[in-house]
Coordinates of C-alpha atoms in Angstrom, one line a residue:
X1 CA 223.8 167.9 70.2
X2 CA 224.0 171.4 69.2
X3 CA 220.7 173.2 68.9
X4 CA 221.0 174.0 65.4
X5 CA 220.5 169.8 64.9
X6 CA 217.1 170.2 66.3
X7 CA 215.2 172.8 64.6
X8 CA 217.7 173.7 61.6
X9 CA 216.1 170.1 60.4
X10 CA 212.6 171.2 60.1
X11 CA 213.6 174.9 57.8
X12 CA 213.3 172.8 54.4
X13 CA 211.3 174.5 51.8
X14 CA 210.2 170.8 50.3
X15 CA 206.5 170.5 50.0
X16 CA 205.8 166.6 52.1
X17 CA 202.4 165.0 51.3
X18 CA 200.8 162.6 53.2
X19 CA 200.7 160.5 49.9
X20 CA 204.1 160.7 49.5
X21 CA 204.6 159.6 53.4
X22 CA 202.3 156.3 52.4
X23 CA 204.4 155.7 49.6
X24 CA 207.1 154.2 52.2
X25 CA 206.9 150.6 52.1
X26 CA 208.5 150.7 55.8
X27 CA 206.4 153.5 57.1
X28 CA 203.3 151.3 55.9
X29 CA 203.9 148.5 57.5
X30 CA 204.3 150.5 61.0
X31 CA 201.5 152.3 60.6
X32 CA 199.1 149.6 60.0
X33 CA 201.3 147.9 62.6
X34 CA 200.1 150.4 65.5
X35 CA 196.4 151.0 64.4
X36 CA 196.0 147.3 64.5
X37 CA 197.3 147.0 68.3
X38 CA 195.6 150.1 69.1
X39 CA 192.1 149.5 68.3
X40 CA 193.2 146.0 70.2
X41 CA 194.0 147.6 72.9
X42 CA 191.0 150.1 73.6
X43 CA 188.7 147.2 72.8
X44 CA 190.6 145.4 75.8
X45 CA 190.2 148.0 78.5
X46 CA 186.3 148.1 77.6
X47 CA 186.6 144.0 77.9
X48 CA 188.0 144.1 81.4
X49 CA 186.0 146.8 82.8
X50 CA 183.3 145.1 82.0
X51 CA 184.8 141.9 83.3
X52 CA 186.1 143.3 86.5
X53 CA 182.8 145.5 87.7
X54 CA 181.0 142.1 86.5
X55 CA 182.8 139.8 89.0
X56 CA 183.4 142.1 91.6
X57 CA 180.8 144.7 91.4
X58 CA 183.7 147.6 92.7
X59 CA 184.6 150.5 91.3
X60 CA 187.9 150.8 93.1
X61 CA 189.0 147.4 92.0
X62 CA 187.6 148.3 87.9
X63 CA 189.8 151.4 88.1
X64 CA 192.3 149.8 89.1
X65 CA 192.5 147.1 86.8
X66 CA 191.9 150.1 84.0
X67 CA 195.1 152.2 85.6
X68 CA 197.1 148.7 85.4
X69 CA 197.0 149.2 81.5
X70 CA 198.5 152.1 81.3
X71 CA 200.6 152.9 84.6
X72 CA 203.8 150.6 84.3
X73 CA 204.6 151.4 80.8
X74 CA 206.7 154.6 82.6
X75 CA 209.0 152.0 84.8
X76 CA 209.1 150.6 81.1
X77 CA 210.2 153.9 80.1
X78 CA 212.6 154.0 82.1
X79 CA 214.5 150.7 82.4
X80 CA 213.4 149.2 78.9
X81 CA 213.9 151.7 76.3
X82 CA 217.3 151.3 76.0
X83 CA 216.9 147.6 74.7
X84 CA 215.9 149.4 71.8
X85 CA 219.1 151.1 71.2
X86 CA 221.2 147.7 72.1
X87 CA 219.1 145.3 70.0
X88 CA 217.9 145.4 66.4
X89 CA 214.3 147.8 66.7
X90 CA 212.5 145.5 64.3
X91 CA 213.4 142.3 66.4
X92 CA 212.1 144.6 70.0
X93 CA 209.2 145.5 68.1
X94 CA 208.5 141.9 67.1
X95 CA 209.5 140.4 70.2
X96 CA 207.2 143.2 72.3
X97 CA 204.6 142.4 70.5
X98 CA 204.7 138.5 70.9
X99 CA 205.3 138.4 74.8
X100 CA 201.8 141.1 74.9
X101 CA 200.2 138.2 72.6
X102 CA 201.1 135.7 75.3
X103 CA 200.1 137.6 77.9
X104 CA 196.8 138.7 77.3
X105 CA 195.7 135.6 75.6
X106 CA 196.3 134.2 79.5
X107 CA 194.4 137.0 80.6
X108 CA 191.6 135.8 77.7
X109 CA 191.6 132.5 80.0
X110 CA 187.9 132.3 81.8
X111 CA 188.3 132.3 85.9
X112 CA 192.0 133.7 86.0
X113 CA 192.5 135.0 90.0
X114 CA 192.5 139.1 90.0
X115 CA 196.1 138.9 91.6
X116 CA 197.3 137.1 88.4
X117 CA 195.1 138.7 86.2
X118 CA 196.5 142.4 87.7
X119 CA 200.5 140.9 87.4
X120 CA 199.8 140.1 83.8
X121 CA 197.8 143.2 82.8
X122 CA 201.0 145.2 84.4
X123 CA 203.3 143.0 82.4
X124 CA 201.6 144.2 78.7
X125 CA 202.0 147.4 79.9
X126 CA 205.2 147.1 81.0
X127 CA 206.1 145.6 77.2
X128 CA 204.3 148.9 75.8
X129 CA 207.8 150.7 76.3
X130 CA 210.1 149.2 74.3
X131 CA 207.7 148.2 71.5
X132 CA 207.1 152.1 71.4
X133 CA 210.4 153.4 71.9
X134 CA 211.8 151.2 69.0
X135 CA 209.4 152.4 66.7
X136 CA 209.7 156.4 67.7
X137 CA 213.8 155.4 67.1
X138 CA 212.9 154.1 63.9
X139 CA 210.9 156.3 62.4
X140 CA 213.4 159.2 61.3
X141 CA 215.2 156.3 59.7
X142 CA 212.6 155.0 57.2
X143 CA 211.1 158.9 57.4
X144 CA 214.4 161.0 56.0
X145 CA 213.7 165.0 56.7
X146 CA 210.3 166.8 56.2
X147 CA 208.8 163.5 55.7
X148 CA 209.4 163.0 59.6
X149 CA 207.2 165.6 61.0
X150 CA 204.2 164.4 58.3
X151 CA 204.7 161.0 59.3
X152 CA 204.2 162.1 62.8
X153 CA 201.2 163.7 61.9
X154 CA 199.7 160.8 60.3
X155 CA 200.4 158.6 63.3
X156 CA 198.3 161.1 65.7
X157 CA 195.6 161.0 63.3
X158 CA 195.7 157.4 63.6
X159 CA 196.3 156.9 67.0
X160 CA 192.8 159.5 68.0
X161 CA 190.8 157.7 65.2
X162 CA 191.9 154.5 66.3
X163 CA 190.7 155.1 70.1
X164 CA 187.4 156.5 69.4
X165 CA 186.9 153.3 67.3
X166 CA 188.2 151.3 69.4
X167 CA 186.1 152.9 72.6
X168 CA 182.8 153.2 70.8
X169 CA 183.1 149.4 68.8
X170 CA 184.1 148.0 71.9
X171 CA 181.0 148.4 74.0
X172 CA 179.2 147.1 70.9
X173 CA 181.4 144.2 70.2
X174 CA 181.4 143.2 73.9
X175 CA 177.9 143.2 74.7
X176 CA 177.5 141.1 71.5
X177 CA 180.0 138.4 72.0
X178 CA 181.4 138.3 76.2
X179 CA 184.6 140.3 77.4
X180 CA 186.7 137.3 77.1
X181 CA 186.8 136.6 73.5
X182 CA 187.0 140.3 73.7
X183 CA 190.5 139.7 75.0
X184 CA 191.3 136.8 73.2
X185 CA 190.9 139.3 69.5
X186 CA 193.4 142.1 71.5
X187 CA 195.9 138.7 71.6
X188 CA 195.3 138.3 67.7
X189 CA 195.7 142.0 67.4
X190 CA 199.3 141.9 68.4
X191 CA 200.1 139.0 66.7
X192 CA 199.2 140.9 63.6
X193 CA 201.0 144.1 64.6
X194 CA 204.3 141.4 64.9
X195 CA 203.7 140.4 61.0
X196 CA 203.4 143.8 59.7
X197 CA 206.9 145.3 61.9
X198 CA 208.5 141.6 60.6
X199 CA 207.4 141.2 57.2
X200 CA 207.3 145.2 56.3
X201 CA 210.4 146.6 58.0
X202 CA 213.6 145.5 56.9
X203 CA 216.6 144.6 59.1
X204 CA 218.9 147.0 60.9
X205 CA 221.9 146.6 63.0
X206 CA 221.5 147.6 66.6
X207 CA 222.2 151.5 66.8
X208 CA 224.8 151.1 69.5
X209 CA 226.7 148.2 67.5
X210 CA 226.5 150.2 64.3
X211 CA 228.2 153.4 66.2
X212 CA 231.8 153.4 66.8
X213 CA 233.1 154.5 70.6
X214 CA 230.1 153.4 72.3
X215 CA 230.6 151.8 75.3
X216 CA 227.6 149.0 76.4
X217 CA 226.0 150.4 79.9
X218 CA 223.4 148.8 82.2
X219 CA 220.0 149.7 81.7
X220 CA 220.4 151.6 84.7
X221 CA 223.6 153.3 83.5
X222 CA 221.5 154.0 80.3
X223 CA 218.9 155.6 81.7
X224 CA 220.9 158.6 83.8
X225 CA 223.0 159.1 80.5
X226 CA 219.5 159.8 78.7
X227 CA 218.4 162.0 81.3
X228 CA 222.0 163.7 81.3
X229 CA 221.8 163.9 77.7
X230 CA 218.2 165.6 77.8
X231 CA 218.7 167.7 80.9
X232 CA 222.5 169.0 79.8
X233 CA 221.1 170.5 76.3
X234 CA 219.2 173.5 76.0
X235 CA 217.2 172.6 73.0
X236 CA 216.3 169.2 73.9
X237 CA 214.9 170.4 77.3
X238 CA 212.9 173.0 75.9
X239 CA 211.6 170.7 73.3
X240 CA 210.7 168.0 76.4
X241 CA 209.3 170.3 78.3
X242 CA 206.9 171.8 75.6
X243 CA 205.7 168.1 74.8
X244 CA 205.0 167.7 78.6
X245 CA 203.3 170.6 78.8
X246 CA 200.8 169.6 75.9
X247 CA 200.4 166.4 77.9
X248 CA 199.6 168.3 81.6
X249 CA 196.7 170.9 79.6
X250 CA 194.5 167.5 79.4
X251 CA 193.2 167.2 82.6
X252 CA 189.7 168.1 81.8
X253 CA 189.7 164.6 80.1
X254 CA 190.4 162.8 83.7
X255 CA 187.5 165.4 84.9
X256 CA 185.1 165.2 82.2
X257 CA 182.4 163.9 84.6
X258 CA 182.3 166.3 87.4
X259 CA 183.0 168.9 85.0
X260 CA 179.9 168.0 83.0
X261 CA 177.6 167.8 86.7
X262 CA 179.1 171.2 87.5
X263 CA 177.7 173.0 83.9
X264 CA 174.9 171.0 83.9
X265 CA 174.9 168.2 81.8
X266 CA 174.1 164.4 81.7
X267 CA 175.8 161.4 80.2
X268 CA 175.1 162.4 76.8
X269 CA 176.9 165.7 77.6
X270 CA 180.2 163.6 79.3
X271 CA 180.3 161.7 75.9
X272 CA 180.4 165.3 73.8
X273 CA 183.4 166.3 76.4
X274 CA 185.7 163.3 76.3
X275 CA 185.0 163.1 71.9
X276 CA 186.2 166.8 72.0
X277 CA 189.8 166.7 72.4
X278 CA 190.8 163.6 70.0
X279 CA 188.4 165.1 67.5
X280 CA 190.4 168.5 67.8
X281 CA 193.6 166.4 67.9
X282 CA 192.4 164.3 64.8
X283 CA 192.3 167.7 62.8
X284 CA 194.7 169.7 64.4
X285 CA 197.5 166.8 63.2
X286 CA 195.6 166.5 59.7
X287 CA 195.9 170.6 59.4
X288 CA 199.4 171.0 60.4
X289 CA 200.6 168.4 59.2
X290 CA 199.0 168.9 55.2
X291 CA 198.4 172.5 55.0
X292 CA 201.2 174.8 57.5
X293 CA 204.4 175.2 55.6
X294 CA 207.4 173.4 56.6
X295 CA 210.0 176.1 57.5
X296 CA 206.6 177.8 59.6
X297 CA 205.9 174.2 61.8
X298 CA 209.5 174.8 63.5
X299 CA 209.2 179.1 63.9
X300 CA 205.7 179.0 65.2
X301 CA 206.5 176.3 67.7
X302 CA 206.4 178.4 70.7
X303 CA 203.6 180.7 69.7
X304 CA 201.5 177.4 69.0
X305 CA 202.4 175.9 72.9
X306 CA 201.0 179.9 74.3
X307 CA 198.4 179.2 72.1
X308 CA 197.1 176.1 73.5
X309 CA 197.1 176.9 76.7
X310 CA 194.5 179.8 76.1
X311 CA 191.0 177.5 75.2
X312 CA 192.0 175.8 79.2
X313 CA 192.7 178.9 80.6
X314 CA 189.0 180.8 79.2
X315 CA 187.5 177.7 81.4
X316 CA 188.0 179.9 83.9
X317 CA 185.0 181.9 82.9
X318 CA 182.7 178.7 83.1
X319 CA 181.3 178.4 79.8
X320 CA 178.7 176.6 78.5
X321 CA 178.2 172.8 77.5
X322 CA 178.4 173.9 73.2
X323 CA 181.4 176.4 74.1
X324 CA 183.6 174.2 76.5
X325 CA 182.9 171.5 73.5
X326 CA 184.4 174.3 71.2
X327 CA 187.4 175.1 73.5
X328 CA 188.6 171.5 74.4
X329 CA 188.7 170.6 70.7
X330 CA 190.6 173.8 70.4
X331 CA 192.9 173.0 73.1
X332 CA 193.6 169.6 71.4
X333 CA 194.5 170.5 68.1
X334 CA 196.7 173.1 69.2
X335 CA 198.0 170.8 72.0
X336 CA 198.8 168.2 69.2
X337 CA 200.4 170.2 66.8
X338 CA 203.2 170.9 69.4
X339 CA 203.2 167.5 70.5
X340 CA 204.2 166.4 67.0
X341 CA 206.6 169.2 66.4
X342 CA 208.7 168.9 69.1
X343 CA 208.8 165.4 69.4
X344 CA 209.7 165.6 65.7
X345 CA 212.5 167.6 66.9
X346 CA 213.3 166.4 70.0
X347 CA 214.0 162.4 68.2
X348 CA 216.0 163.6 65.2
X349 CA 217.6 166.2 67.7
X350 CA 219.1 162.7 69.9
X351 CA 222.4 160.8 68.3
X352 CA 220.7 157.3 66.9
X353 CA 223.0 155.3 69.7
X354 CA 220.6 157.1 72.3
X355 CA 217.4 157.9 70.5
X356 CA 215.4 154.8 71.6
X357 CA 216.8 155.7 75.5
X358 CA 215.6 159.3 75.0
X359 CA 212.5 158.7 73.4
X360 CA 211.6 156.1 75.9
X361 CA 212.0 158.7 79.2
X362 CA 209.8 161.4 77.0
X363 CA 206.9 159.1 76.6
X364 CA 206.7 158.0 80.0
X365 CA 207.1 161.9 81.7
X366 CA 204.4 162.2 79.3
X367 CA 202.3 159.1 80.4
X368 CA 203.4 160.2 84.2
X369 CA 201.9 163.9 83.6
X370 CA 198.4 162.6 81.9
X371 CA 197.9 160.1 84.9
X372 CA 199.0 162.5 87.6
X373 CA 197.5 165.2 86.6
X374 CA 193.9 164.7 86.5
X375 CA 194.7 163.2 89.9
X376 CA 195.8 166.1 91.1
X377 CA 193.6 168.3 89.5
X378 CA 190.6 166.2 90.9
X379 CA 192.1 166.9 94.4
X380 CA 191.9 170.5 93.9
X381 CA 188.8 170.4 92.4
X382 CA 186.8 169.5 95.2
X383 CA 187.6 172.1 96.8
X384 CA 187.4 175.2 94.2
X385 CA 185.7 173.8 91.5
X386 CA 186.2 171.7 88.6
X387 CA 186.2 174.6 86.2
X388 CA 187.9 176.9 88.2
X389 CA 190.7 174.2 88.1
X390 CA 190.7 173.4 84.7
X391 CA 191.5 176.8 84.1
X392 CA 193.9 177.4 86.9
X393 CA 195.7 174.4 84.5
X394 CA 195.2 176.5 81.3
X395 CA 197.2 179.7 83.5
X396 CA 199.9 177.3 85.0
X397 CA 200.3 176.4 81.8
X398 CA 200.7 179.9 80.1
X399 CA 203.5 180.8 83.0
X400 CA 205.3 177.1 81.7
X401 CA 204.6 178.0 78.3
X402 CA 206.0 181.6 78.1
X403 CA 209.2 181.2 79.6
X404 CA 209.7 177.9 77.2
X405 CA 208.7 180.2 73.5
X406 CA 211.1 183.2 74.6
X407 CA 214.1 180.5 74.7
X408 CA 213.0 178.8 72.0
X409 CA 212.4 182.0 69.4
X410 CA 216.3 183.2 70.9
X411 CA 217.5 179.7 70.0
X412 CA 216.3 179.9 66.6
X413 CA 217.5 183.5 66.0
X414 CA 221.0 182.9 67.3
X415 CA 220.6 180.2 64.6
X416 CA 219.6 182.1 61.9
X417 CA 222.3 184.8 63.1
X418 CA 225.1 182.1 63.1
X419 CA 223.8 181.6 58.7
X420 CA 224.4 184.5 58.2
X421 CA 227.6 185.3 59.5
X422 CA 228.7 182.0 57.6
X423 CA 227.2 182.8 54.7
X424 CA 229.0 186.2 54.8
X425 CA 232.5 185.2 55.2

């Protein structure tokens, strides 16, 4: 891929609504897809923390069980994505979707031992990856152009609003009914996601069937020619490594608690913390996405990841409860923006044949940063501080983020140079 393929794309002067984004049948029928299995899924890790701390009364062993959610979906990244590119992405999407069903309605099963219980929580996560890759593949196909980058905006409205719901609805709905059936609705959940992506999507021919000269690899095989692919192309890495840095600035989610002891605050006050970022995200996506110009989103890229490291990096001055509020919202709609851009980018900048690989190996370094991260950052923290490390993050950040905007703004003007050459001979 040449680097004009990634951001040339996104200089359109067409005005994209997000009304005309709903008017795609296809695009319909995913979204309501993914909100469906979202709000499942956030209403299922309240479900078994619950049921966990209930039966075992550990911590360590709830955590785990939490982690066990989220953690293999980057081995899924890895050695599952590609199924996407070899298969039809509508049947992967349907097929992920019914083997999560299955699984977690055995999980729904009253008395299940923690070793199987743990196996088959790892195995929905494990699912996650393909079902996710297909559908980041698919998308610039139903989404042609400008219509791309707004769809990707709608989905990270969706996907904040959807989490928040699902967090605050599931404590409510399982202290009314019992974690169990709590499970057993996540089950129906997917089920429904599989009848939207079936019934709303139409057919396609597996990408690496439909393209001439592509030889069939092992997963493995598939895999190192993704990461060659992303690695060997300027643009692509600088896209990759903007979205991973919007993913690393989060760590004061993973510390929200002994952040909120250090300033001063109680419970009420950890609630306010971890709100702040998908509420900044929620507008952030619904701002940039509606209201910033289309041939701006691609030029103001690398300002906007500077930008967002900024609101981590003031932390360092240990502001108040109302102000850190302020700065983490900040930090996500900023963060957002140029997660949405440059994936934009980064999955129309792939060939189609390798777009479900690629997409699959960004996700999980993103899912790989957001777990280790606070992990790391707790680390430090107990020994300089939790605020002190959140902003040491925001300044690590800034020296990531610098470096990546000067390549990026010389990418585009050798771009716009190379136009108008053309245009002059």
């Amino acid at each position: 891929m040449s680097s004009g393929n990634s951001s040339g794309s996104g200089l359109s002067s067409e005005r994209v609504t997000f009304r005309s984004v709903f008017a795609v049948r296809e695009f319909r029928a995913l979204w309501s897809a993914e909100g469906l299995s979202q709000v499942g899924d956030q209403l299922a890790r309240v479900a078994l923390a619950v049921l966990v701390f209930d039966r075992t009364d550990s911590a360590l062993l709830t955590g785990l069980t939490y982690a066990l959610t989220m953690a293999p979906a980057f081995l899924g990244g890895i050695f599952l994505s590609g199924i996407a590119d070899r298969l039809p992405r509508r049947e992967v999407m349907v097929m992920a979707d019914l083997a999560r069903a299955v699984l977690i309605a055995a999980v729904a099963i009253p008395g299940m031992p923690f070793p199987v219980l743990w196996v088959l929580v790892a195995a929905v996560s494990f699912c996650q990856a393909p079902f996710k890759a297909a559908q980041l593949a698919l998308l610039p196909a139903i989404l042609p152009g400008d219509k791309y980058v707004t769809g990707m905006a709608i989905r990270s409205i969706t996907i904040q609003t959807a989490q928040m719901i699902g967090f605050a609805a599931g404590g409510v709905l399982i202290n009314a009914i019992n974690p169990y059936l709590g499970l057993a609705l996540d089950a129906v959940t997917f089920l429904g996601s599989a009848a939207f992506v079936r019934f709303g999507v139409r057919q396609r021919p597996a990408a690496r069937v439909a393209t001439e000269g592509v030889k069939r690899e092992s997963m493995l095989k598939s895999a190192a020619g993704g990461l060659r692919l992303i690695w060997g192309d300027t643009s692509l890495r600088t896209l990759l490594t903007l979205s991973w840095l919007s993913g690393f600035l989060i760590v004061y989610e993973g510390l929200a608690a002994p952040y909120t002891a250090e300033i001063g605050g109680g419970t009420i006050a950890i609630g306010l913390i971890l709100a702040s970022d998908p509420l900044g995200s929620a507008i952030g996506a619904f701002v940039f996405g509606r209201w910033v110009p289309v041939p701006t989103r691609t030029k103001v890229l690398g300002a906007l990841g500077i930008a967002s490291c900024v609101p981590v990096a003031v932390v360092l001055f240990h502001p108040g409860l109302v102000l850190s509020v302020a700065l983490f919202a900040l930090a996500g709609a900023l963060g957002t923006a140029v997660m949405m851009q440059s994936t934009a980018l980064f999955t129309r900048g792939v060939p189609d044949h390798s777009r479900a690989q690629a997409s699959g190996l960004s996700q999980s370094g993103t899912a790989t940063i957001q777990g280790l991260s606070p992990l790391l950052a707790g680390l430090v923290a107990d020994r300089v501080g939790t605020a002190n490390t959140v902003g040491a993050v925001g300044i690590i950040g800034l020296l990531i983020a610098i470096p990546a905007a000067i390549i990026w703004q010389r990418m585009l003007a050798g771009q716009a140079d190379t136009v108008e050459q053309t245009g002059s001979a």
